[in-house]
PDB file of C-alpha atoms and ligand atoms in Angstrom:
ATOM      1  CA  MET A  26      -7.017  13.744  18.642  1.00  0.00           C
ATOM      2  CA  ILE A  27      -3.735  13.888  20.518  1.00  0.00           C
ATOM      3  CA  LEU A  28      -1.131  15.107  17.755  1.00  0.00           C
ATOM      4  CA  LEU A  29       2.612  13.204  18.711  1.00  0.00           C
ATOM      5  CA  LYS A  30       5.620  14.290  17.044  1.00  0.00           C
ATOM      6  CA  ARG A  31       8.562  12.325  19.300  1.00  0.00           C
ATOM      7  CA  ALA A  32       8.908   8.077  19.710  1.00  0.00           C
ATOM      8  CA  ASN A  33       9.190   8.554  23.626  1.00  0.00           C
ATOM      9  CA  ALA A  34       5.679  10.308  23.971  1.00  0.00           C
ATOM     10  CA  LEU A  35       4.475   8.008  21.851  1.00  0.00           C
ATOM     11  CA  ARG A  36       5.348   4.877  23.697  1.00  0.00           C
ATOM     12  CA  GLU A  37       4.561   6.475  26.837  1.00  0.00           C
ATOM     13  CA  TYR A  38       1.185   6.908  26.080  1.00  0.00           C
ATOM     14  CA  LEU A  39       0.363   3.941  24.933  1.00  0.00           C
ATOM     15  CA  SER A  40       1.893   1.508  27.381  1.00  0.00           C
ATOM     16  CA  GLY A  41      -0.804   3.778  29.919  1.00  0.00           C
ATOM     17  CA  LYS A  42      -3.322   2.897  27.431  1.00  0.00           C
ATOM     18  CA  GLN A  43      -2.677  -0.384  27.097  1.00  0.00           C
ATOM     19  CA  ALA A  44      -1.796  -1.136  30.742  1.00  0.00           C
ATOM     20  CA  ASN A  45      -5.236  -0.308  30.847  1.00  0.00           C
ATOM     21  CA  GLY A  46      -6.589  -3.017  28.506  1.00  0.00           C
ATOM     22  CA  ASN A  47      -7.162  -1.515  25.603  1.00  0.00           C
ATOM     23  CA  THR A  48      -6.133  -2.573  22.601  1.00  0.00           C
ATOM     24  CA  ILE A  49      -4.383  -0.831  19.307  1.00  0.00           C
ATOM     25  CA  GLY A  50      -5.592  -1.025  16.306  1.00  0.00           C
ATOM     26  CA  PHE A  51      -3.150   1.219  13.703  1.00  0.00           C
ATOM     27  CA  VAL A  52      -3.176   2.535   9.964  1.00  0.00           C
ATOM     28  CA  PRO A  53       0.275   3.816   8.856  1.00  0.00           C
ATOM     29  CA  THR A  54       0.057   6.155   6.101  1.00  0.00           C
ATOM     30  CA  MET A  55       2.092   8.467   3.650  1.00  0.00           C
ATOM     31  CA  GLY A  56      -0.651  11.635   4.008  1.00  0.00           C
ATOM     32  CA  ALA A  57      -2.157  13.085   1.285  1.00  0.00           C
ATOM     33  CA  LEU A  58      -4.974  10.960   2.681  1.00  0.00           C
ATOM     34  CA  HIS A  59      -9.014   9.961   0.720  1.00  0.00           C
ATOM     35  CA  GLN A  60     -11.301   7.386   1.525  1.00  0.00           C
ATOM     36  CA  GLY A  61      -9.532   4.442   0.944  1.00  0.00           C
ATOM     37  CA  HIS A  62      -7.336   5.490   3.842  1.00  0.00           C
ATOM     38  CA  ILE A  63     -10.858   6.862   5.977  1.00  0.00           C
ATOM     39  CA  SER A  64     -11.877   3.214   4.891  1.00  0.00           C
ATOM     40  CA  LEU A  65      -8.417   1.691   7.073  1.00  0.00           C
ATOM     41  CA  ILE A  66      -8.944   4.109   9.846  1.00  0.00           C
ATOM     42  CA  GLN A  67     -13.151   2.943  10.057  1.00  0.00           C
ATOM     43  CA  ALA A  68     -11.770  -0.307  10.258  1.00  0.00           C
ATOM     44  CA  ALA A  69     -10.072   0.423  13.305  1.00  0.00           C
ATOM     45  CA  ARG A  70     -12.081   1.908  14.652  1.00  0.00           C
ATOM     46  CA  LYS A  71     -14.343  -0.849  14.836  1.00  0.00           C
ATOM     47  CA  GLY A  72     -12.045  -3.743  16.489  1.00  0.00           C
ATOM     48  CA  ASN A  73      -9.825  -1.947  18.712  1.00  0.00           C
ATOM     49  CA  SER A  74     -11.119   0.558  21.644  1.00  0.00           C
ATOM     50  CA  ILE A  75      -7.275   2.993  20.169  1.00  0.00           C
ATOM     51  CA  THR A  76      -6.792   4.022  17.083  1.00  0.00           C
ATOM     52  CA  VAL A  77      -3.292   5.120  16.204  1.00  0.00           C
ATOM     53  CA  CYS A  78      -2.783   6.812  12.442  1.00  0.00           C
ATOM     54  CA  SER A  79       0.534   7.774  11.623  1.00  0.00           C
ATOM     55  CA  ILE A  80       1.797   9.605   8.582  1.00  0.00           C
ATOM     56  CA  PHE A  81       5.258   9.521   7.411  1.00  0.00           C
ATOM     57  CA  VAL A  82       6.535  10.007   4.044  1.00  0.00           C
ATOM     58  CA  ASN A  83       9.351   7.240   4.556  1.00  0.00           C
ATOM     59  CA  PRO A  84      12.298   8.214   2.385  1.00  0.00           C
ATOM     60  CA  THR A  85      13.890   4.983   2.406  1.00  0.00           C
ATOM     61  CA  GLN A  86      11.045   2.801   0.362  1.00  0.00           C
ATOM     62  CA  PHE A  87      11.464   5.204  -2.596  1.00  0.00           C
ATOM     63  CA  ASN A  88      14.165   3.969  -5.430  1.00  0.00           C
ATOM     64  CA  ASP A  89      12.969   7.670  -6.984  1.00  0.00           C
ATOM     65  CA  PRO A  90      14.082  10.836  -5.347  1.00  0.00           C
ATOM     66  CA  SER A  91      11.863  13.090  -7.829  1.00  0.00           C
ATOM     67  CA  ASP A  92       9.192  11.009  -7.018  1.00  0.00           C
ATOM     68  CA  PHE A  93       9.873  11.362  -3.138  1.00  0.00           C
ATOM     69  CA  GLN A  94      10.475  14.872  -3.937  1.00  0.00           C
ATOM     70  CA  ARG A  95       7.061  15.085  -5.426  1.00  0.00           C
ATOM     71  CA  TYR A  96       5.092  12.869  -3.071  1.00  0.00           C
ATOM     72  CA  PRO A  97       1.825  15.583  -2.643  1.00  0.00           C
ATOM     73  CA  VAL A  98       2.105  16.753   1.361  1.00  0.00           C
ATOM     74  CA  THR A  99      -2.124  17.891   2.520  1.00  0.00           C
ATOM     75  CA  LEU A 100      -1.359  18.218   6.148  1.00  0.00           C
ATOM     76  CA  GLU A 101      -4.265  20.261   7.703  1.00  0.00           C
ATOM     77  CA  LYS A 102      -7.140  18.584   4.907  1.00  0.00           C
ATOM     78  CA  ASP A 103      -5.302  14.879   6.377  1.00  0.00           C
ATOM     79  CA  ILE A 104      -5.553  16.160  10.124  1.00  0.00           C
ATOM     80  CA  GLN A 105      -9.454  17.369   9.684  1.00  0.00           C
ATOM     81  CA  LEU A 106     -10.261  14.393   8.135  1.00  0.00           C
ATOM     82  CA  LEU A 107      -8.209  12.542  10.678  1.00  0.00           C
ATOM     83  CA  GLU A 108     -10.009  14.980  13.732  1.00  0.00           C
ATOM     84  CA  LYS A 109     -13.262  13.987  12.071  1.00  0.00           C
ATOM     85  CA  GLU A 110     -12.678   9.740  12.149  1.00  0.00           C
ATOM     86  CA  GLY A 111     -12.098  10.178  15.778  1.00  0.00           C
ATOM     87  CA  VAL A 112      -8.373   8.561  15.839  1.00  0.00           C
ATOM     88  CA  ASP A 113      -7.481   9.420  18.956  1.00  0.00           C
ATOM     89  CA  ILE A 114      -3.682   9.502  17.672  1.00  0.00           C
ATOM     90  CA  LEU A 115      -1.561  11.073  14.640  1.00  0.00           C
ATOM     91  CA  PHE A 116       2.134  10.167  15.054  1.00  0.00           C
ATOM     92  CA  LEU A 117       3.350  12.707  12.369  1.00  0.00           C
ATOM     93  CA  PRO A 118       7.498  11.836  13.243  1.00  0.00           C
ATOM     94  CA  TYR A 119       9.977  13.629  11.823  1.00  0.00           C
ATOM     95  CA  VAL A 120      13.068  11.520   9.871  1.00  0.00           C
ATOM     96  CA  ASP A 121      15.208  11.212  13.023  1.00  0.00           C
ATOM     97  CA  GLU A 122      12.866  10.052  15.512  1.00  0.00           C
ATOM     98  CA  ILE A 123      12.293   7.140  12.546  1.00  0.00           C
ATOM     99  CA  TYR A 124      15.916   6.580  11.734  1.00  0.00           C
ATOM    100  CA  PRO A 125      17.535   7.464  15.113  1.00  0.00           C
ATOM    101  CA  ASP A 126      21.657   6.453  13.542  1.00  0.00           C
ATOM    102  CA  GLY A 127      20.713   7.728  10.953  1.00  0.00           C
ATOM    103  CA  LEU A 128      20.295   6.749   7.280  1.00  0.00           C
ATOM    104  CA  LYS A 129      22.561   4.348   6.676  1.00  0.00           C
ATOM    105  CA  ASN A 130      23.188   0.703   7.521  1.00  0.00           C
ATOM    106  CA  LEU A 131      20.011   0.407   8.357  1.00  0.00           C
ATOM    107  CA  PRO A 132      18.958  -3.120   8.324  1.00  0.00           C
ATOM    108  CA  SER A 133      17.663  -5.406   5.382  1.00  0.00           C
ATOM    109  CA  TYR A 134      15.006  -8.158   5.723  1.00  0.00           C
ATOM    110  CA  ASP A 135      15.020 -11.814   3.232  1.00  0.00           C
ATOM    111  CA  LEU A 136      11.840 -11.155   1.967  1.00  0.00           C
ATOM    112  CA  GLY A 137      12.628 -13.958  -0.754  1.00  0.00           C
ATOM    113  CA  TYR A 138      11.492 -14.380  -4.408  1.00  0.00           C
ATOM    114  CA  LEU A 139       8.825 -11.706  -2.836  1.00  0.00           C
ATOM    115  CA  GLU A 140      11.477  -9.032  -3.925  1.00  0.00           C
ATOM    116  CA  THR A 141      12.283 -10.257  -7.133  1.00  0.00           C
ATOM    117  CA  ILE A 142       8.738  -9.798  -8.713  1.00  0.00           C
ATOM    118  CA  LEU A 143       6.421  -7.326  -9.222  1.00  0.00           C
ATOM    119  CA  GLU A 144       7.221  -3.980  -7.384  1.00  0.00           C
ATOM    120  CA  GLY A 145      10.145  -5.432  -5.996  1.00  0.00           C
ATOM    121  CA  LYS A 146      11.752  -6.311  -9.571  1.00  0.00           C
ATOM    122  CA  TYR A 147      10.301  -2.526 -10.826  1.00  0.00           C
ATOM    123  CA  ARG A 148      11.148  -0.147  -7.557  1.00  0.00           C
ATOM    124  CA  PRO A 149      14.598  -1.974  -6.570  1.00  0.00           C
ATOM    125  CA  GLY A 150      15.099  -1.296  -2.384  1.00  0.00           C
ATOM    126  CA  HIS A 151      11.347  -0.130  -2.532  1.00  0.00           C
ATOM    127  CA  PHE A 152      10.471  -3.350  -0.256  1.00  0.00           C
ATOM    128  CA  GLN A 153      13.625  -3.243   2.115  1.00  0.00           C
ATOM    129  CA  GLY A 154      12.544   0.524   3.197  1.00  0.00           C
ATOM    130  CA  VAL A 155       8.885  -0.467   3.361  1.00  0.00           C
ATOM    131  CA  CYS A 156      10.516  -2.584   6.403  1.00  0.00           C
ATOM    132  CA  GLN A 157      12.665  -0.226   7.693  1.00  0.00           C
ATOM    133  CA  VAL A 158      10.161   1.585   8.529  1.00  0.00           C
ATOM    134  CA  MET A 159       6.836  -0.741   9.192  1.00  0.00           C
ATOM    135  CA  HIS A 160       9.557  -2.364  11.908  1.00  0.00           C
ATOM    136  CA  ARG A 161      10.585   0.770  13.408  1.00  0.00           C
ATOM    137  CA  LEU A 162       6.745   1.655  13.281  1.00  0.00           C
ATOM    138  CA  LEU A 163       5.463  -1.676  14.386  1.00  0.00           C
ATOM    139  CA  THR A 164       8.181  -1.330  17.356  1.00  0.00           C
ATOM    140  CA  LEU A 165       7.046   2.191  18.759  1.00  0.00           C
ATOM    141  CA  VAL A 166       2.810   1.512  18.449  1.00  0.00           C
ATOM    142  CA  THR A 167       2.856  -2.055  19.781  1.00  0.00           C
ATOM    143  CA  CYS A 168      -0.614  -2.252  18.030  1.00  0.00           C
ATOM    144  CA  ASP A 169      -2.809  -5.449  18.139  1.00  0.00           C
ATOM    145  CA  ASP A 170      -4.210  -5.357  14.925  1.00  0.00           C
ATOM    146  CA  LEU A 171      -2.853  -3.486  11.567  1.00  0.00           C
ATOM    147  CA  TYR A 172      -5.154  -2.276   8.541  1.00  0.00           C
ATOM    148  CA  MET A 173      -3.889  -2.260   4.965  1.00  0.00           C
ATOM    149  CA  GLY A 174      -4.999  -1.744   1.915  1.00  0.00           C
ATOM    150  CA  GLN A 175      -5.522  -4.247  -0.772  1.00  0.00           C
ATOM    151  CA  LYS A 176      -4.697  -1.588  -3.629  1.00  0.00           C
ATOM    152  CA  ASP A 177      -0.951  -2.718  -2.180  1.00  0.00           C
ATOM    153  CA  TYR A 178      -1.171  -6.273  -2.624  1.00  0.00           C
ATOM    154  CA  GLN A 179       2.606  -7.253  -2.708  1.00  0.00           C
ATOM    155  CA  GLN A 180       3.335  -4.902   0.267  1.00  0.00           C
ATOM    156  CA  CYS A 181       0.627  -6.600   2.214  1.00  0.00           C
ATOM    157  CA  MET A 182       2.449 -10.045   1.303  1.00  0.00           C
ATOM    158  CA  VAL A 183       5.917  -8.366   2.524  1.00  0.00           C
ATOM    159  CA  VAL A 184       4.488  -7.014   5.971  1.00  0.00           C
ATOM    160  CA  SER A 185       3.219 -10.539   6.412  1.00  0.00           C
ATOM    161  CA  LYS A 186       6.634 -11.818   6.206  1.00  0.00           C
ATOM    162  CA  LEU A 187       7.635  -8.721   7.957  1.00  0.00           C
ATOM    163  CA  LEU A 188       5.366  -9.831  11.091  1.00  0.00           C
ATOM    164  CA  GLN A 189       7.208 -14.093  10.267  1.00  0.00           C
ATOM    165  CA  LEU A 190      10.453 -12.894  10.319  1.00  0.00           C
ATOM    166  CA  THR A 191      10.462 -10.407  13.341  1.00  0.00           C
ATOM    167  CA  GLY A 192       8.024 -12.497  15.263  1.00  0.00           C
ATOM    168  CA  ILE A 193       5.579  -9.697  16.030  1.00  0.00           C
ATOM    169  CA  LYS A 194       2.265 -10.294  16.984  1.00  0.00           C
ATOM    170  CA  THR A 195       0.262  -8.217  15.049  1.00  0.00           C
ATOM    171  CA  ARG A 196      -2.917  -9.010  13.163  1.00  0.00           C
ATOM    172  CA  LEU A 197      -2.348  -7.779   9.705  1.00  0.00           C
ATOM    173  CA  HIS A 198      -6.210  -6.996   7.903  1.00  0.00           C
ATOM    174  CA  THR A 199      -5.973  -6.682   4.225  1.00  0.00           C
ATOM    175  CA  CYS A 200      -8.674  -4.078   3.989  1.00  0.00           C
ATOM    176  CA  PRO A 201     -10.582  -3.706  -0.047  1.00  0.00           C
ATOM    177  CA  THR A 202     -10.050  -1.779  -2.863  1.00  0.00           C
ATOM    178  CA  LEU A 203     -11.543   1.820  -2.493  1.00  0.00           C
ATOM    179  CA  ARG A 204     -12.489   2.706  -6.435  1.00  0.00           C
ATOM    180  CA  GLU A 205     -13.568   6.118  -7.473  1.00  0.00           C
ATOM    181  CA  PRO A 206     -17.222   6.041  -9.307  1.00  0.00           C
ATOM    182  CA  ASP A 207     -15.251   5.051 -12.700  1.00  0.00           C
ATOM    183  CA  GLY A 208     -13.460   2.207 -11.342  1.00  0.00           C
ATOM    184  CA  LEU A 209      -9.878   3.868 -10.850  1.00  0.00           C
ATOM    185  CA  ALA A 210      -8.452   3.119  -7.222  1.00  0.00           C
ATOM    186  CA  MET A 211      -8.223   5.532  -5.236  1.00  0.00           C
ATOM    187  CA  SER A 212      -4.289   6.898  -4.823  1.00  0.00           C
ATOM    188  CA  SER A 213      -2.767  10.354  -3.220  1.00  0.00           C
ATOM    189  CA  ARG A 214      -0.490  10.284  -6.511  1.00  0.00           C
ATOM    190  CA  ASN A 215      -3.817  10.712  -8.786  1.00  0.00           C
ATOM    191  CA  MET A 216      -3.549  14.284  -7.077  1.00  0.00           C
ATOM    192  CA  ARG A 217      -0.867  14.891  -9.948  1.00  0.00           C
ATOM    193  CA  LEU A 218      -2.637  13.058 -12.904  1.00  0.00           C
ATOM    194  CA  SER A 219      -4.014  16.279 -15.816  1.00  0.00           C
ATOM    195  CA  PRO A 220      -7.459  16.340 -16.636  1.00  0.00           C
ATOM    196  CA  GLU A 221      -6.534  14.771 -19.457  1.00  0.00           C
ATOM    197  CA  THR A 222      -4.329  12.082 -18.136  1.00  0.00           C
ATOM    198  CA  ARG A 223      -7.468  11.297 -14.938  1.00  0.00           C
ATOM    199  CA  HIS A 224      -9.520  10.732 -17.820  1.00  0.00           C
ATOM    200  CA  GLN A 225      -7.015   8.073 -18.750  1.00  0.00           C
ATOM    201  CA  ALA A 226      -5.809   6.461 -15.710  1.00  0.00           C
ATOM    202  CA  VAL A 227      -9.194   4.311 -15.512  1.00  0.00           C
ATOM    203  CA  CYS A 228      -7.926   2.127 -18.216  1.00  0.00           C
ATOM    204  CA  ILE A 229      -5.676   0.318 -16.102  1.00  0.00           C
ATOM    205  CA  SER A 230      -8.767  -0.607 -13.723  1.00  0.00           C
ATOM    206  CA  THR A 231     -10.746  -1.343 -16.567  1.00  0.00           C
ATOM    207  CA  ALA A 232      -7.832  -3.837 -18.426  1.00  0.00           C
ATOM    208  CA  LEU A 233      -7.792  -6.154 -14.901  1.00  0.00           C
ATOM    209  CA  GLN A 234     -11.443  -6.392 -14.969  1.00  0.00           C
ATOM    210  CA  THR A 235     -11.343  -7.135 -18.881  1.00  0.00           C
ATOM    211  CA  ILE A 236      -9.017 -10.329 -17.529  1.00  0.00           C
ATOM    212  CA  LYS A 237     -11.297 -11.387 -14.499  1.00  0.00           C
ATOM    213  CA  ASN A 238     -14.389 -11.172 -17.093  1.00  0.00           C
ATOM    214  CA  HIS A 239     -12.494 -13.425 -20.026  1.00  0.00           C
ATOM    215  CA  ILE A 240     -10.230 -15.421 -17.504  1.00  0.00           C
ATOM    216  CA  LYS A 241     -10.865 -19.293 -18.686  1.00  0.00           C
ATOM    217  CA  PRO A 242      -8.100 -22.182 -17.412  1.00  0.00           C
ATOM    218  CA  GLY A 243      -5.740 -22.874 -19.801  1.00  0.00           C
ATOM    219  CA  ASP A 244      -3.488 -20.167 -21.049  1.00  0.00           C
ATOM    220  CA  THR A 245      -2.956 -17.106 -19.121  1.00  0.00           C
ATOM    221  CA  ALA A 246      -0.465 -15.151 -21.122  1.00  0.00           C
ATOM    222  CA  HIS A 247      -2.440 -13.209 -23.535  1.00  0.00           C
ATOM    223  CA  HIS A 248      -4.761 -11.901 -21.570  1.00  0.00           C
ATOM    224  CA  CYS A 249      -1.733  -9.714 -19.829  1.00  0.00           C
ATOM    225  CA  ARG A 250      -0.591  -9.762 -22.868  1.00  0.00           C
ATOM    226  CA  GLU A 251      -3.763  -7.719 -24.842  1.00  0.00           C
ATOM    227  CA  ALA A 252      -3.738  -5.830 -21.994  1.00  0.00           C
ATOM    228  CA  GLU A 253      -0.384  -3.966 -21.391  1.00  0.00           C
ATOM    229  CA  GLN A 254      -1.392  -3.290 -25.395  1.00  0.00           C
ATOM    230  CA  PHE A 255      -5.093  -1.842 -24.207  1.00  0.00           C
ATOM    231  CA  LEU A 256      -3.021   0.394 -21.971  1.00  0.00           C
ATOM    232  CA  GLN A 257      -0.333   1.194 -24.217  1.00  0.00           C
ATOM    233  CA  GLU A 258      -2.541   2.125 -27.216  1.00  0.00           C
ATOM    234  CA  ASN A 259      -4.223   5.118 -24.231  1.00  0.00           C
ATOM    235  CA  GLY A 260      -1.116   6.600 -23.299  1.00  0.00           C
ATOM    236  CA  PHE A 261       0.353   4.824 -20.162  1.00  0.00           C
ATOM    237  CA  LYS A 262       4.066   3.183 -20.452  1.00  0.00           C
ATOM    238  CA  VAL A 263       3.675  -0.351 -18.848  1.00  0.00           C
ATOM    239  CA  ASP A 264       5.667  -1.740 -15.927  1.00  0.00           C
ATOM    240  CA  TYR A 265       4.300  -4.504 -15.688  1.00  0.00           C
ATOM    241  CA  VAL A 266       0.963  -6.611 -16.235  1.00  0.00           C
ATOM    242  CA  ALA A 267       0.489 -10.207 -14.680  1.00  0.00           C
ATOM    243  CA  ILE A 268      -1.451 -13.161 -13.131  1.00  0.00           C
ATOM    244  CA  ALA A 269      -0.332 -14.986 -10.024  1.00  0.00           C
ATOM    245  CA  ASP A 270      -1.745 -16.894  -7.064  1.00  0.00           C
ATOM    246  CA  ALA A 271      -3.649 -14.922  -5.143  1.00  0.00           C
ATOM    247  CA  ALA A 272      -1.852 -16.811  -1.937  1.00  0.00           C
ATOM    248  CA  GLU A 273       1.538 -17.280  -2.912  1.00  0.00           C
ATOM    249  CA  LEU A 274       1.795 -14.119  -5.426  1.00  0.00           C
ATOM    250  CA  ARG A 275       3.571 -16.578  -7.579  1.00  0.00           C
ATOM    251  CA  LEU A 276       3.760 -15.573 -11.506  1.00  0.00           C
ATOM    252  CA  ILE A 277       1.486 -18.232 -13.732  1.00  0.00           C
ATOM    253  CA  SER A 278       1.157 -18.468 -17.526  1.00  0.00           C
ATOM    254  CA  GLN A 279      -1.831 -21.843 -17.232  1.00  0.00           C
ATOM    255  CA  TRP A 280      -4.642 -21.718 -15.108  1.00  0.00           C
ATOM    256  CA  ASP A 281      -6.084 -24.991 -13.866  1.00  0.00           C
ATOM    257  CA  GLY A 282      -9.802 -22.841 -13.256  1.00  0.00           C
ATOM    258  CA  ASN A 283      -9.074 -23.804  -9.322  1.00  0.00           C
ATOM    259  CA  LEU A 284      -6.338 -21.789  -8.022  1.00  0.00           C
ATOM    260  CA  PRO A 285      -7.296 -17.875  -6.955  1.00  0.00           C
ATOM    261  CA  LEU A 286      -5.738 -16.042  -8.811  1.00  0.00           C
ATOM    262  CA  VAL A 287      -4.358 -12.138  -8.727  1.00  0.00           C
ATOM    263  CA  ALA A 288      -4.456  -9.934 -11.138  1.00  0.00           C
ATOM    264  CA  LEU A 289      -1.897  -6.942 -10.942  1.00  0.00           C
ATOM    265  CA  ALA A 290      -0.849  -3.986 -13.153  1.00  0.00           C
ATOM    266  CA  ALA A 291       1.778  -0.409 -12.915  1.00  0.00           C
ATOM    267  CA  ALA A 292       2.209   1.942 -15.624  1.00  0.00           C
ATOM    268  CA  TYR A 293       2.672   4.977 -16.056  1.00  0.00           C
ATOM    269  CA  LEU A 294       0.795   7.754 -17.473  1.00  0.00           C
ATOM    270  CA  ASN A 295       3.776  10.779 -18.226  1.00  0.00           C
ATOM    271  CA  ASP A 296       5.687  11.275 -14.875  1.00  0.00           C
ATOM    272  CA  VAL A 297       2.945   9.484 -12.418  1.00  0.00           C
ATOM    273  CA  ARG A 298       2.838   5.811 -11.538  1.00  0.00           C
ATOM    274  CA  LEU A 299      -0.312   4.115 -10.620  1.00  0.00           C
ATOM    275  CA  ILE A 300      -0.765   0.442  -9.405  1.00  0.00           C
ATOM    276  CA  ASP A 301      -3.747  -1.879  -9.344  1.00  0.00           C
ATOM    277  CA  ASN A 302      -4.508  -5.173  -8.636  1.00  0.00           C
ATOM    278  CA  MET A 303      -7.882  -7.372  -9.195  1.00  0.00           C
ATOM    279  CA  LEU A 304      -8.949 -10.660  -7.035  1.00  0.00           C
ATOM    280  CA  ILE A 305     -10.387 -13.540  -9.386  1.00  0.00           C
ATOM    281  CA  PRO A 306     -12.265 -15.517  -8.195  1.00  0.00           C
ATOM    282  CA  THR A 307     -12.266 -19.876  -9.332  1.00  0.00           C
ATOM    283  CA  VAL A 308     -14.361 -21.350 -11.694  1.00  0.00           C
ATOM    284  CA  GLN A 309     -18.179 -22.088 -10.183  1.00  0.00           C
TER     285      GLN A 309
HETATM  286  P1  AMP B 425      -0.211   5.142   1.139  1.00  0.00           P
HETATM  287  O1  AMP B 425      -0.530   6.667   1.879  1.00  0.00           O
HETATM  288  O2  AMP B 425      -0.380   5.179   0.288  1.00  0.00           O
HETATM  289  O3  AMP B 425       1.614   4.618   1.841  1.00  0.00           O
HETATM  290  O4  AMP B 425      -1.134   4.110   1.410  1.00  0.00           O
HETATM  291  C1  AMP B 425      -1.469   3.390   2.811  1.00  0.00           C
HETATM  292  C2  AMP B 425      -1.968   2.375   3.052  1.00  0.00           C
HETATM  293  O5  AMP B 425      -3.618   2.823   2.817  1.00  0.00           O
HETATM  294  C3  AMP B 425      -2.033   1.644   2.767  1.00  0.00           C
HETATM  295  O6  AMP B 425      -1.853   0.368   3.545  1.00  0.00           O
HETATM  296  C4  AMP B 425      -2.851   1.671   1.513  1.00  0.00           C
HETATM  297  O7  AMP B 425      -2.184  -0.117   1.045  1.00  0.00           O
HETATM  298  C5  AMP B 425      -4.201   1.740   2.187  1.00  0.00           C
HETATM  299  N1  AMP B 425      -4.480   2.065   0.992  1.00  0.00           N
HETATM  300  C6  AMP B 425      -3.841   2.851  -0.442  1.00  0.00           C
HETATM  301  N2  AMP B 425      -5.041   3.373  -1.753  1.00  0.00           N
HETATM  302  C7  AMP B 425      -6.120   2.759  -0.424  1.00  0.00           C
HETATM  303  C8  AMP B 425      -7.680   2.121  -1.766  1.00  0.00           C
HETATM  304  N3  AMP B 425      -7.860   2.618  -2.831  1.00  0.00           N
HETATM  305  N4  AMP B 425      -8.382   1.791  -0.259  1.00  0.00           N
HETATM  306  C9  AMP B 425      -7.830   0.805   0.383  1.00  0.00           C
HETATM  307  N5  AMP B 425      -7.084   1.350   0.743  1.00  0.00           N
HETATM  308  C10 AMP B 425      -5.819   2.173   0.660  1.00  0.00           C
END
């Protein structure tokens, strides 16, 4: 694996490879890697001749500065994992390689209603930061295929919108969420849970699974209220539990049984914010 820190070096290396007919699969991450990230690497390796992974804890997507300060960093372990998985290039940029003109006056993106609901509503500015870093990374990596996790469902929709807005031709692959044996979605933030809160954390996937198991055509709002109550009873401070149509992420409160849905939740255990979602198939 080649480790590159400079944008110019990355461009030079990849343009040579692309000129020789190689295809590039790209997995952007913020490090503190787990099996969920590795599943994206494996998908990229399967679909492309060159696999690029980036580790960059992007300051512009943290609406809460203390969340940024506390974000876990496990670089040595990450490098070993990526090497073992056969990643070709690890891009590990400094902040000024991603934002050469500084962090002020960065571009803004018209994300429409996607920015006003769910994560957009509870983390103001977060998706602008995601677009700023992804636009720059995609310009540098010029990948054929981009691999991201369904775990961050709304983020995948935002990146799909970014591709549309910028005309960047990469294909976005949304890969399934990997879970711990008890059902908790894998996340770098899980490292920050105490043994006690780790035990409680599973309730977030239990709540979504309950919605998935019990939802019927008709009113859906009561499922969200019940899930919210269940989470509160188990020590969570809830940002939202919501049900939306899976294709457009429009929030719904009535269901015809035919529209494919997604149930989504975000909630805090102490100062650790967890998110998760589950797709709900249509009634057969
Ligand atoms: P992050 O390092 O949290 O920014 O995540 C990097 C990529 O890994 C994003 O596309 C995430 O959606 C994806 N990811 C995070 N957790 C999981 C998971 N449990 N399963 C699959 N992909 C994941």
